[in-house]
Amino acid sequence: MQVQPERRQEPLQSCERSDQPKPDGRQGNQGVEEHRELHEPDGQRGPECREPSEEQPFMPSQPTQQGQPALQGQQALDEQFMRMALDEARAAAEEGEVPCGAIVVCDGEVVARAHNRREGDADPSAHAEFRAMLEAARNLERWRLTGCTVYVTLEPCLMCAGLMVNARIDRCVFGASDPKGGALGTLYDVSHDPRLNHEFEVTPGVLVDDCANELRQFFRARRKKK
């Protein structure tokens, strides 16, 4: 009987998981400002600047990406930080500014807070979240805001959403959506545009009623003065 030659067993390939991040080019994916009233002649206002009407209230937009934080612990944290942003919005109202506030959180710590100052500073870029991101960059001494979450009471406009892309934030949490200028899911979705070089997560509708009421009360009071 012919003896078959013994087959040599090859060693098994290692299946150890690499701890190195995948080179997918995406950073920070774990995890306006008011109804913009513009200075225009004769009291005219741009379409994106209308105050909320009773018929069309501020409403939270739908999440633009699956995997939004659903744990109660994360929701509680989001509400806690959004209340701080609301404090900033109220400070803006006391100064006669449209009430919008923002804070920036990094590693669980508030690193910047700001509110709308367009009238007081005569600065068209002085939106709450824009100012908060600039302050965060100065405080952290880096322009990349990787690891940061921006909390803002009203859905960011195109300008502020664009800065979020350029600053490489991880996440934005906003309260009321902006049907006339929102750029994180309502009119546009800058947060998940494959043509851009960065994407970030968005959580809409946190304390939406409180955020919307601040705006409604402000515009009602101003209409009564006219």
mmCIF file with all atom_site columns, C-alpha atoms in Angstrom:
data_model
loop_
_atom_site.group_PDB
_atom_site.id
_atom_site.type_symbol
_atom_site.label_atom_id
_atom_site.label_alt_id
_atom_site.label_comp_id
_atom_site.label_asym_id
_atom_site.label_entity_id
_atom_site.label_seq_id
_atom_site.pdbx_PDB_ins_code
_atom_site.Cartn_x
_atom_site.Cartn_y
_atom_site.Cartn_z
_atom_site.occupancy
_atom_site.B_iso_or_equiv
_atom_site.pdbx_formal_charge
_atom_site.auth_seq_id
_atom_site.auth_comp_id
_atom_site.auth_asym_id
_atom_site.auth_atom_id
_atom_site.pdbx_PDB_model_num
ATOM 1   C CA . MET A 1 1   ? 0.000   0.000   0.000  1.00 0.00 ? 1   MET A CA 1
ATOM 2   C CA . GLN A 1 2   ? 1.289   3.378   -1.004 1.00 0.00 ? 2   GLN A CA 1
ATOM 3   C CA . VAL A 1 3   ? 1.866   5.803   1.902  1.00 0.00 ? 3   VAL A CA 1
ATOM 4   C CA . GLN A 1 4   ? 0.615   9.334   1.314  1.00 0.00 ? 4   GLN A CA 1
ATOM 5   C CA . PRO A 1 5   ? 3.165   12.019  2.158  1.00 0.00 ? 5   PRO A CA 1
ATOM 6   C CA . GLU A 1 6   ? 2.350   13.914  5.331  1.00 0.00 ? 6   GLU A CA 1
ATOM 7   C CA . ARG A 1 7   ? 0.847   17.348  4.652  1.00 0.00 ? 7   ARG A CA 1
ATOM 8   C CA . ARG A 1 8   ? 2.544   20.227  6.375  1.00 0.00 ? 8   ARG A CA 1
ATOM 9   C CA . GLN A 1 9   ? 0.101   22.419  8.317  1.00 0.00 ? 9   GLN A CA 1
ATOM 10  C CA . GLU A 1 10  ? 0.552   26.127  7.725  1.00 0.00 ? 10  GLU A CA 1
ATOM 11  C CA . PRO A 1 11  ? 0.535   28.375  10.801 1.00 0.00 ? 11  PRO A CA 1
ATOM 12  C CA . LEU A 1 12  ? -2.692  30.325  11.411 1.00 0.00 ? 12  LEU A CA 1
ATOM 13  C CA . GLN A 1 13  ? -2.726  33.982  10.519 1.00 0.00 ? 13  GLN A CA 1
ATOM 14  C CA . SER A 1 14  ? -2.887  36.385  13.449 1.00 0.00 ? 14  SER A CA 1
ATOM 15  C CA . CYS A 1 15  ? -6.248  38.123  13.901 1.00 0.00 ? 15  CYS A CA 1
ATOM 16  C CA . GLU A 1 16  ? -5.178  40.658  16.458 1.00 0.00 ? 16  GLU A CA 1
ATOM 17  C CA . ARG A 1 17  ? -7.136  43.897  16.234 1.00 0.00 ? 17  ARG A CA 1
ATOM 18  C CA . SER A 1 18  ? -5.103  46.919  15.347 1.00 0.00 ? 18  SER A CA 1
ATOM 19  C CA . ASP A 1 19  ? -5.341  49.816  17.694 1.00 0.00 ? 19  ASP A CA 1
ATOM 20  C CA . GLN A 1 20  ? -4.407  52.258  14.977 1.00 0.00 ? 20  GLN A CA 1
ATOM 21  C CA . PRO A 1 21  ? -7.234  54.430  13.628 1.00 0.00 ? 21  PRO A CA 1
ATOM 22  C CA . LYS A 1 22  ? -8.474  53.668  10.149 1.00 0.00 ? 22  LYS A CA 1
ATOM 23  C CA . PRO A 1 23  ? -7.192  56.157  7.594  1.00 0.00 ? 23  PRO A CA 1
ATOM 24  C CA . ASP A 1 24  ? -10.667 57.149  6.425  1.00 0.00 ? 24  ASP A CA 1
ATOM 25  C CA . GLY A 1 25  ? -9.898  60.851  6.631  1.00 0.00 ? 25  GLY A CA 1
ATOM 26  C CA . ARG A 1 26  ? -12.744 61.568  9.065  1.00 0.00 ? 26  ARG A CA 1
ATOM 27  C CA . GLN A 1 27  ? -12.015 63.178  12.392 1.00 0.00 ? 27  GLN A CA 1
ATOM 28  C CA . GLY A 1 28  ? -14.157 63.569  15.436 1.00 0.00 ? 28  GLY A CA 1
ATOM 29  C CA . ASN A 1 29  ? -17.124 61.444  14.345 1.00 0.00 ? 29  ASN A CA 1
ATOM 30  C CA . GLN A 1 30  ? -17.609 59.645  17.633 1.00 0.00 ? 30  GLN A CA 1
ATOM 31  C CA . GLY A 1 31  ? -19.935 60.366  19.432 1.00 0.00 ? 31  GLY A CA 1
ATOM 32  C CA . VAL A 1 32  ? -29.389 81.783  12.300 1.00 0.00 ? 32  VAL A CA 1
ATOM 33  C CA . GLU A 1 33  ? -28.303 81.483  15.717 1.00 0.00 ? 33  GLU A CA 1
ATOM 34  C CA . GLU A 1 34  ? -31.650 83.365  16.213 1.00 0.00 ? 34  GLU A CA 1
ATOM 35  C CA . HIS A 1 35  ? -33.947 84.160  13.275 1.00 0.00 ? 35  HIS A CA 1
ATOM 36  C CA . ARG A 1 36  ? -31.335 86.348  11.688 1.00 0.00 ? 36  ARG A CA 1
ATOM 37  C CA . GLU A 1 37  ? -32.597 89.903  11.529 1.00 0.00 ? 37  GLU A CA 1
ATOM 38  C CA . LEU A 1 38  ? -30.501 91.885  9.080  1.00 0.00 ? 38  LEU A CA 1
ATOM 39  C CA . HIS A 1 39  ? -29.895 95.601  8.806  1.00 0.00 ? 39  HIS A CA 1
ATOM 40  C CA . GLU A 1 40  ? -31.739 96.539  5.671  1.00 0.00 ? 40  GLU A CA 1
ATOM 41  C CA . PRO A 1 41  ? -33.141 99.878  4.528  1.00 0.00 ? 41  PRO A CA 1
ATOM 42  C CA . ASP A 1 42  ? -36.691 100.908 5.356  1.00 0.00 ? 42  ASP A CA 1
ATOM 43  C CA . GLY A 1 43  ? -37.058 98.181  7.932  1.00 0.00 ? 43  GLY A CA 1
ATOM 44  C CA . GLN A 1 44  ? -36.983 95.477  5.284  1.00 0.00 ? 44  GLN A CA 1
ATOM 45  C CA . ARG A 1 45  ? -35.790 92.085  6.417  1.00 0.00 ? 45  ARG A CA 1
ATOM 46  C CA . GLY A 1 46  ? -34.345 89.207  4.463  1.00 0.00 ? 46  GLY A CA 1
ATOM 47  C CA . PRO A 1 47  ? -36.428 86.034  4.138  1.00 0.00 ? 47  PRO A CA 1
ATOM 48  C CA . GLU A 1 48  ? -34.150 84.113  6.466  1.00 0.00 ? 48  GLU A CA 1
ATOM 49  C CA . CYS A 1 49  ? -34.669 86.635  9.258  1.00 0.00 ? 49  CYS A CA 1
ATOM 50  C CA . ARG A 1 50  ? -38.371 86.354  9.954  1.00 0.00 ? 50  ARG A CA 1
ATOM 51  C CA . GLU A 1 51  ? -39.401 85.873  13.518 1.00 0.00 ? 51  GLU A CA 1
ATOM 52  C CA . PRO A 1 52  ? -41.365 82.700  14.260 1.00 0.00 ? 52  PRO A CA 1
ATOM 53  C CA . SER A 1 53  ? -45.070 82.829  13.574 1.00 0.00 ? 53  SER A CA 1
ATOM 54  C CA . GLU A 1 54  ? -47.751 81.153  15.630 1.00 0.00 ? 54  GLU A CA 1
ATOM 55  C CA . GLU A 1 55  ? -48.716 79.118  12.584 1.00 0.00 ? 55  GLU A CA 1
ATOM 56  C CA . GLN A 1 56  ? -45.168 77.952  11.856 1.00 0.00 ? 56  GLN A CA 1
ATOM 57  C CA . PRO A 1 57  ? -43.344 77.555  15.168 1.00 0.00 ? 57  PRO A CA 1
ATOM 58  C CA . PHE A 1 58  ? -39.754 76.503  15.527 1.00 0.00 ? 58  PHE A CA 1
ATOM 59  C CA . MET A 1 59  ? -39.582 72.742  15.301 1.00 0.00 ? 59  MET A CA 1
ATOM 60  C CA . PRO A 1 60  ? -36.688 70.325  15.687 1.00 0.00 ? 60  PRO A CA 1
ATOM 61  C CA . SER A 1 61  ? -35.410 68.936  12.408 1.00 0.00 ? 61  SER A CA 1
ATOM 62  C CA . GLN A 1 62  ? -35.023 65.223  11.937 1.00 0.00 ? 62  GLN A CA 1
ATOM 63  C CA . PRO A 1 63  ? -31.639 63.631  12.679 1.00 0.00 ? 63  PRO A CA 1
ATOM 64  C CA . THR A 1 64  ? -29.495 63.583  9.580  1.00 0.00 ? 64  THR A CA 1
ATOM 65  C CA . GLN A 1 65  ? -27.461 60.513  10.463 1.00 0.00 ? 65  GLN A CA 1
ATOM 66  C CA . GLN A 1 66  ? -28.144 57.234  12.170 1.00 0.00 ? 66  GLN A CA 1
ATOM 67  C CA . GLY A 1 67  ? -26.428 56.558  15.457 1.00 0.00 ? 67  GLY A CA 1
ATOM 68  C CA . GLN A 1 68  ? -27.469 59.720  17.292 1.00 0.00 ? 68  GLN A CA 1
ATOM 69  C CA . PRO A 1 69  ? -26.859 59.504  21.040 1.00 0.00 ? 69  PRO A CA 1
ATOM 70  C CA . ALA A 1 70  ? -29.836 57.696  22.531 1.00 0.00 ? 70  ALA A CA 1
ATOM 71  C CA . LEU A 1 71  ? -28.624 56.873  26.011 1.00 0.00 ? 71  LEU A CA 1
ATOM 72  C CA . GLN A 1 72  ? -30.344 58.675  28.829 1.00 0.00 ? 72  GLN A CA 1
ATOM 73  C CA . GLY A 1 73  ? -26.993 59.680  30.280 1.00 0.00 ? 73  GLY A CA 1
ATOM 74  C CA . GLN A 1 74  ? -26.008 61.477  27.082 1.00 0.00 ? 74  GLN A CA 1
ATOM 75  C CA . GLN A 1 75  ? -29.424 63.111  26.836 1.00 0.00 ? 75  GLN A CA 1
ATOM 76  C CA . ALA A 1 76  ? -29.106 64.417  30.385 1.00 0.00 ? 76  ALA A CA 1
ATOM 77  C CA . LEU A 1 77  ? -25.668 65.867  29.599 1.00 0.00 ? 77  LEU A CA 1
ATOM 78  C CA . ASP A 1 78  ? -26.970 67.494  26.429 1.00 0.00 ? 78  ASP A CA 1
ATOM 79  C CA . GLU A 1 79  ? -29.807 69.134  28.349 1.00 0.00 ? 79  GLU A CA 1
ATOM 80  C CA . GLN A 1 80  ? -27.436 70.305  31.075 1.00 0.00 ? 80  GLN A CA 1
ATOM 81  C CA . PHE A 1 81  ? -25.144 72.019  28.580 1.00 0.00 ? 81  PHE A CA 1
ATOM 82  C CA . MET A 1 82  ? -28.059 73.395  26.563 1.00 0.00 ? 82  MET A CA 1
ATOM 83  C CA . ARG A 1 83  ? -29.334 75.128  29.697 1.00 0.00 ? 83  ARG A CA 1
ATOM 84  C CA . MET A 1 84  ? -25.989 76.918  29.874 1.00 0.00 ? 84  MET A CA 1
ATOM 85  C CA . ALA A 1 85  ? -26.443 77.998  26.262 1.00 0.00 ? 85  ALA A CA 1
ATOM 86  C CA . LEU A 1 86  ? -29.927 79.252  27.192 1.00 0.00 ? 86  LEU A CA 1
ATOM 87  C CA . ASP A 1 87  ? -28.379 81.385  29.926 1.00 0.00 ? 87  ASP A CA 1
ATOM 88  C CA . GLU A 1 88  ? -26.250 82.990  27.242 1.00 0.00 ? 88  GLU A CA 1
ATOM 89  C CA . ALA A 1 89  ? -29.320 83.524  25.049 1.00 0.00 ? 89  ALA A CA 1
ATOM 90  C CA . ARG A 1 90  ? -31.059 85.354  27.914 1.00 0.00 ? 90  ARG A CA 1
ATOM 91  C CA . ALA A 1 91  ? -27.969 87.515  28.383 1.00 0.00 ? 91  ALA A CA 1
ATOM 92  C CA . ALA A 1 92  ? -28.235 88.474  24.706 1.00 0.00 ? 92  ALA A CA 1
ATOM 93  C CA . ALA A 1 93  ? -31.906 89.441  25.141 1.00 0.00 ? 93  ALA A CA 1
ATOM 94  C CA . GLU A 1 94  ? -31.011 91.668  28.097 1.00 0.00 ? 94  GLU A CA 1
ATOM 95  C CA . GLU A 1 95  ? -28.590 93.517  25.817 1.00 0.00 ? 95  GLU A CA 1
ATOM 96  C CA . GLY A 1 96  ? -31.270 93.984  23.161 1.00 0.00 ? 96  GLY A CA 1
ATOM 97  C CA . GLU A 1 97  ? -29.781 91.278  20.932 1.00 0.00 ? 97  GLU A CA 1
ATOM 98  C CA . VAL A 1 98  ? -31.752 88.446  19.363 1.00 0.00 ? 98  VAL A CA 1
ATOM 99  C CA . PRO A 1 99  ? -31.526 85.717  22.036 1.00 0.00 ? 99  PRO A CA 1
ATOM 100 C CA . CYS A 1 100 ? -29.166 83.047  20.873 1.00 0.00 ? 100 CYS A CA 1
ATOM 101 C CA . GLY A 1 101 ? -26.477 81.479  23.047 1.00 0.00 ? 101 GLY A CA 1
ATOM 102 C CA . ALA A 1 102 ? -23.772 78.876  22.616 1.00 0.00 ? 102 ALA A CA 1
ATOM 103 C CA . ILE A 1 103 ? -21.123 77.002  24.538 1.00 0.00 ? 103 ILE A CA 1
ATOM 104 C CA . VAL A 1 104 ? -18.260 74.722  23.491 1.00 0.00 ? 104 VAL A CA 1
ATOM 105 C CA . VAL A 1 105 ? -17.505 71.578  25.490 1.00 0.00 ? 105 VAL A CA 1
ATOM 106 C CA . CYS A 1 106 ? -14.255 69.621  25.261 1.00 0.00 ? 106 CYS A CA 1
ATOM 107 C CA . ASP A 1 107 ? -13.647 66.442  27.287 1.00 0.00 ? 107 ASP A CA 1
ATOM 108 C CA . GLY A 1 108 ? -16.680 67.206  29.415 1.00 0.00 ? 108 GLY A CA 1
ATOM 109 C CA . GLU A 1 109 ? -15.507 70.729  30.312 1.00 0.00 ? 109 GLU A CA 1
ATOM 110 C CA . VAL A 1 110 ? -16.930 74.029  29.099 1.00 0.00 ? 110 VAL A CA 1
ATOM 111 C CA . VAL A 1 111 ? -14.077 75.780  27.301 1.00 0.00 ? 111 VAL A CA 1
ATOM 112 C CA . ALA A 1 112 ? -16.025 78.713  25.817 1.00 0.00 ? 112 ALA A CA 1
ATOM 113 C CA . ARG A 1 113 ? -19.389 80.431  26.011 1.00 0.00 ? 113 ARG A CA 1
ATOM 114 C CA . ALA A 1 114 ? -20.869 83.333  24.074 1.00 0.00 ? 114 ALA A CA 1
ATOM 115 C CA . HIS A 1 115 ? -24.070 84.963  22.896 1.00 0.00 ? 115 HIS A CA 1
ATOM 116 C CA . ASN A 1 116 ? -25.215 86.995  19.951 1.00 0.00 ? 116 ASN A CA 1
ATOM 117 C CA . ARG A 1 117 ? -23.461 90.384  19.709 1.00 0.00 ? 117 ARG A CA 1
ATOM 118 C CA . ARG A 1 118 ? -24.127 91.546  16.162 1.00 0.00 ? 118 ARG A CA 1
ATOM 119 C CA . GLU A 1 119 ? -25.824 94.797  17.167 1.00 0.00 ? 119 GLU A CA 1
ATOM 120 C CA . GLY A 1 120 ? -23.484 95.708  19.995 1.00 0.00 ? 120 GLY A CA 1
ATOM 121 C CA . ASP A 1 121 ? -20.307 94.898  18.073 1.00 0.00 ? 121 ASP A CA 1
ATOM 122 C CA . ALA A 1 122 ? -21.623 96.010  14.661 1.00 0.00 ? 122 ALA A CA 1
ATOM 123 C CA . ASP A 1 123 ? -20.241 92.710  13.407 1.00 0.00 ? 123 ASP A CA 1
ATOM 124 C CA . PRO A 1 124 ? -22.173 90.535  10.929 1.00 0.00 ? 124 PRO A CA 1
ATOM 125 C CA . SER A 1 125 ? -20.185 87.485  12.016 1.00 0.00 ? 125 SER A CA 1
ATOM 126 C CA . ALA A 1 126 ? -20.903 87.893  15.738 1.00 0.00 ? 126 ALA A CA 1
ATOM 127 C CA . HIS A 1 127 ? -23.300 84.964  15.963 1.00 0.00 ? 127 HIS A CA 1
ATOM 128 C CA . ALA A 1 128 ? -23.272 83.111  19.269 1.00 0.00 ? 128 ALA A CA 1
ATOM 129 C CA . GLU A 1 129 ? -21.759 79.855  18.029 1.00 0.00 ? 129 GLU A CA 1
ATOM 130 C CA . PHE A 1 130 ? -19.246 81.655  15.812 1.00 0.00 ? 130 PHE A CA 1
ATOM 131 C CA . ARG A 1 131 ? -17.976 83.705  18.754 1.00 0.00 ? 131 ARG A CA 1
ATOM 132 C CA . ALA A 1 132 ? -17.920 80.647  21.017 1.00 0.00 ? 132 ALA A CA 1
ATOM 133 C CA . MET A 1 133 ? -15.780 78.667  18.560 1.00 0.00 ? 133 MET A CA 1
ATOM 134 C CA . LEU A 1 134 ? -13.302 81.542  18.225 1.00 0.00 ? 134 LEU A CA 1
ATOM 135 C CA . GLU A 1 135 ? -13.033 81.770  21.995 1.00 0.00 ? 135 GLU A CA 1
ATOM 136 C CA . ALA A 1 136 ? -12.591 77.991  22.285 1.00 0.00 ? 136 ALA A CA 1
ATOM 137 C CA . ALA A 1 137 ? -9.747  78.066  19.770 1.00 0.00 ? 137 ALA A CA 1
ATOM 138 C CA . ARG A 1 138 ? -8.007  80.825  21.726 1.00 0.00 ? 138 ARG A CA 1
ATOM 139 C CA . ASN A 1 139 ? -8.473  79.058  25.053 1.00 0.00 ? 139 ASN A CA 1
ATOM 140 C CA . LEU A 1 140 ? -7.294  75.700  23.718 1.00 0.00 ? 140 LEU A CA 1
ATOM 141 C CA . GLU A 1 141 ? -4.504  77.379  21.706 1.00 0.00 ? 141 GLU A CA 1
ATOM 142 C CA . ARG A 1 142 ? -5.315  75.441  18.557 1.00 0.00 ? 142 ARG A CA 1
ATOM 143 C CA . TRP A 1 143 ? -7.499  76.069  15.553 1.00 0.00 ? 143 TRP A CA 1
ATOM 144 C CA . ARG A 1 144 ? -8.639  72.458  15.295 1.00 0.00 ? 144 ARG A CA 1
ATOM 145 C CA . LEU A 1 145 ? -11.537 71.903  17.662 1.00 0.00 ? 145 LEU A CA 1
ATOM 146 C CA . THR A 1 146 ? -11.279 68.133  17.407 1.00 0.00 ? 146 THR A CA 1
ATOM 147 C CA . GLY A 1 147 ? -12.930 66.549  20.419 1.00 0.00 ? 147 GLY A CA 1
ATOM 148 C CA . CYS A 1 148 ? -15.281 69.505  20.903 1.00 0.00 ? 148 CYS A CA 1
ATOM 149 C CA . THR A 1 149 ? -19.075 69.713  20.887 1.00 0.00 ? 149 THR A CA 1
ATOM 150 C CA . VAL A 1 150 ? -20.852 72.974  20.141 1.00 0.00 ? 150 VAL A CA 1
ATOM 151 C CA . TYR A 1 151 ? -24.179 73.581  21.889 1.00 0.00 ? 151 TYR A CA 1
ATOM 152 C CA . VAL A 1 152 ? -26.324 76.358  20.423 1.00 0.00 ? 152 VAL A CA 1
ATOM 153 C CA . THR A 1 153 ? -29.935 77.328  21.031 1.00 0.00 ? 153 THR A CA 1
ATOM 154 C CA . LEU A 1 154 ? -30.799 77.831  17.339 1.00 0.00 ? 154 LEU A CA 1
ATOM 155 C CA . GLU A 1 155 ? -29.742 75.795  14.318 1.00 0.00 ? 155 GLU A CA 1
ATOM 156 C CA . PRO A 1 156 ? -26.571 77.294  12.814 1.00 0.00 ? 156 PRO A CA 1
ATOM 157 C CA . CYS A 1 157 ? -26.628 79.216  9.556  1.00 0.00 ? 157 CYS A CA 1
ATOM 158 C CA . LEU A 1 158 ? -24.376 78.489  6.581  1.00 0.00 ? 158 LEU A CA 1
ATOM 159 C CA . MET A 1 159 ? -21.617 80.737  7.921  1.00 0.00 ? 159 MET A CA 1
ATOM 160 C CA . CYS A 1 160 ? -21.487 79.053  11.319 1.00 0.00 ? 160 CYS A CA 1
ATOM 161 C CA . ALA A 1 161 ? -21.921 75.538  9.928  1.00 0.00 ? 161 ALA A CA 1
ATOM 162 C CA . GLY A 1 162 ? -19.045 76.246  7.560  1.00 0.00 ? 162 GLY A CA 1
ATOM 163 C CA . LEU A 1 163 ? -16.845 77.259  10.477 1.00 0.00 ? 163 LEU A CA 1
ATOM 164 C CA . MET A 1 164 ? -17.745 73.998  12.216 1.00 0.00 ? 164 MET A CA 1
ATOM 165 C CA . VAL A 1 165 ? -16.434 72.099  9.192  1.00 0.00 ? 165 VAL A CA 1
ATOM 166 C CA . ASN A 1 166 ? -13.255 74.173  9.070  1.00 0.00 ? 166 ASN A CA 1
ATOM 167 C CA . ALA A 1 167 ? -12.704 73.837  12.818 1.00 0.00 ? 167 ALA A CA 1
ATOM 168 C CA . ARG A 1 168 ? -13.151 70.034  12.637 1.00 0.00 ? 168 ARG A CA 1
ATOM 169 C CA . ILE A 1 169 ? -15.616 69.845  15.526 1.00 0.00 ? 169 ILE A CA 1
ATOM 170 C CA . ASP A 1 170 ? -16.904 66.427  16.582 1.00 0.00 ? 170 ASP A CA 1
ATOM 171 C CA . ARG A 1 171 ? -20.534 67.293  17.121 1.00 0.00 ? 171 ARG A CA 1
ATOM 172 C CA . CYS A 1 172 ? -23.141 70.056  17.202 1.00 0.00 ? 172 CYS A CA 1
ATOM 173 C CA . VAL A 1 173 ? -26.214 70.013  19.442 1.00 0.00 ? 173 VAL A CA 1
ATOM 174 C CA . PHE A 1 174 ? -28.906 72.606  18.771 1.00 0.00 ? 174 PHE A CA 1
ATOM 175 C CA . GLY A 1 175 ? -32.313 73.422  20.160 1.00 0.00 ? 175 GLY A CA 1
ATOM 176 C CA . ALA A 1 176 ? -34.758 75.022  17.709 1.00 0.00 ? 176 ALA A CA 1
ATOM 177 C CA . SER A 1 177 ? -34.479 74.482  13.984 1.00 0.00 ? 177 SER A CA 1
ATOM 178 C CA . ASP A 1 178 ? -34.383 77.492  11.672 1.00 0.00 ? 178 ASP A CA 1
ATOM 179 C CA . PRO A 1 179 ? -36.841 77.104  8.768  1.00 0.00 ? 179 PRO A CA 1
ATOM 180 C CA . LYS A 1 180 ? -35.398 80.181  7.031  1.00 0.00 ? 180 LYS A CA 1
ATOM 181 C CA . GLY A 1 181 ? -31.680 79.668  7.457  1.00 0.00 ? 181 GLY A CA 1
ATOM 182 C CA . GLY A 1 182 ? -30.818 76.340  9.063  1.00 0.00 ? 182 GLY A CA 1
ATOM 183 C CA . ALA A 1 183 ? -27.769 74.652  7.564  1.00 0.00 ? 183 ALA A CA 1
ATOM 184 C CA . LEU A 1 184 ? -27.625 71.472  9.654  1.00 0.00 ? 184 LEU A CA 1
ATOM 185 C CA . GLY A 1 185 ? -30.587 69.627  8.223  1.00 0.00 ? 185 GLY A CA 1
ATOM 186 C CA . THR A 1 186 ? -33.390 72.106  7.561  1.00 0.00 ? 186 THR A CA 1
ATOM 187 C CA . LEU A 1 187 ? -32.424 73.947  4.376  1.00 0.00 ? 187 LEU A CA 1
ATOM 188 C CA . TYR A 1 188 ? -28.983 72.412  3.916  1.00 0.00 ? 188 TYR A CA 1
ATOM 189 C CA . ASP A 1 189 ? -26.915 69.748  5.624  1.00 0.00 ? 189 ASP A CA 1
ATOM 190 C CA . VAL A 1 190 ? -23.349 70.959  5.764  1.00 0.00 ? 190 VAL A CA 1
ATOM 191 C CA . SER A 1 191 ? -22.536 68.424  8.483  1.00 0.00 ? 191 SER A CA 1
ATOM 192 C CA . HIS A 1 192 ? -22.649 65.416  6.147  1.00 0.00 ? 192 HIS A CA 1
ATOM 193 C CA . ASP A 1 193 ? -21.788 66.763  2.719  1.00 0.00 ? 193 ASP A CA 1
ATOM 194 C CA . PRO A 1 194 ? -19.490 64.206  1.005  1.00 0.00 ? 194 PRO A CA 1
ATOM 195 C CA . ARG A 1 195 ? -17.968 66.986  -1.094 1.00 0.00 ? 195 ARG A CA 1
ATOM 196 C CA . LEU A 1 196 ? -16.422 68.577  2.002  1.00 0.00 ? 196 LEU A CA 1
ATOM 197 C CA . ASN A 1 197 ? -13.311 67.390  3.830  1.00 0.00 ? 197 ASN A CA 1
ATOM 198 C CA . HIS A 1 198 ? -14.930 66.884  7.246  1.00 0.00 ? 198 HIS A CA 1
ATOM 199 C CA . GLU A 1 199 ? -18.176 65.554  8.666  1.00 0.00 ? 199 GLU A CA 1
ATOM 200 C CA . PHE A 1 200 ? -19.594 65.846  12.169 1.00 0.00 ? 200 PHE A CA 1
ATOM 201 C CA . GLU A 1 201 ? -22.545 64.509  14.102 1.00 0.00 ? 201 GLU A CA 1
ATOM 202 C CA . VAL A 1 202 ? -25.649 66.578  14.769 1.00 0.00 ? 202 VAL A CA 1
ATOM 203 C CA . THR A 1 203 ? -28.223 66.224  17.540 1.00 0.00 ? 203 THR A CA 1
ATOM 204 C CA . PRO A 1 204 ? -31.242 68.491  16.966 1.00 0.00 ? 204 PRO A CA 1
ATOM 205 C CA . GLY A 1 205 ? -34.195 69.403  19.147 1.00 0.00 ? 205 GLY A CA 1
ATOM 206 C CA . VAL A 1 206 ? -32.605 69.464  22.614 1.00 0.00 ? 206 VAL A CA 1
ATOM 207 C CA . LEU A 1 207 ? -34.808 71.611  24.895 1.00 0.00 ? 207 LEU A CA 1
ATOM 208 C CA . VAL A 1 208 ? -36.498 72.819  21.728 1.00 0.00 ? 208 VAL A CA 1
ATOM 209 C CA . ASP A 1 209 ? -39.485 74.392  23.503 1.00 0.00 ? 209 ASP A CA 1
ATOM 210 C CA . ASP A 1 210 ? -37.309 76.452  25.838 1.00 0.00 ? 210 ASP A CA 1
ATOM 211 C CA . CYS A 1 211 ? -35.083 77.591  22.987 1.00 0.00 ? 211 CYS A CA 1
ATOM 212 C CA . ALA A 1 212 ? -38.011 78.526  20.739 1.00 0.00 ? 212 ALA A CA 1
ATOM 213 C CA . ASN A 1 213 ? -39.843 80.347  23.536 1.00 0.00 ? 213 ASN A CA 1
ATOM 214 C CA . GLU A 1 214 ? -36.876 82.635  24.146 1.00 0.00 ? 214 GLU A CA 1
ATOM 215 C CA . LEU A 1 215 ? -37.061 83.740  20.527 1.00 0.00 ? 215 LEU A CA 1
ATOM 216 C CA . ARG A 1 216 ? -40.847 84.090  20.487 1.00 0.00 ? 216 ARG A CA 1
ATOM 217 C CA . GLN A 1 217 ? -40.919 86.215  23.613 1.00 0.00 ? 217 GLN A CA 1
ATOM 218 C CA . PHE A 1 218 ? -38.188 88.468  22.286 1.00 0.00 ? 218 PHE A CA 1
ATOM 219 C CA . PHE A 1 219 ? -39.945 89.142  18.970 1.00 0.00 ? 219 PHE A CA 1
ATOM 220 C CA . ARG A 1 220 ? -43.347 89.615  20.610 1.00 0.00 ? 220 ARG A CA 1
ATOM 221 C CA . ALA A 1 221 ? -41.932 92.180  22.985 1.00 0.00 ? 221 ALA A CA 1
ATOM 222 C CA . ARG A 1 222 ? -40.251 94.019  20.148 1.00 0.00 ? 222 ARG A CA 1
ATOM 223 C CA . ARG A 1 223 ? -43.420 94.090  18.059 1.00 0.00 ? 223 ARG A CA 1
ATOM 224 C CA . LYS A 1 224 ? -45.296 95.655  20.973 1.00 0.00 ? 224 LYS A CA 1
ATOM 225 C CA . LYS A 1 225 ? -42.780 98.493  21.104 1.00 0.00 ? 225 LYS A CA 1
ATOM 226 C CA . LYS A 1 226 ? -43.360 99.427  17.483 1.00 0.00 ? 226 LYS A CA 1
#
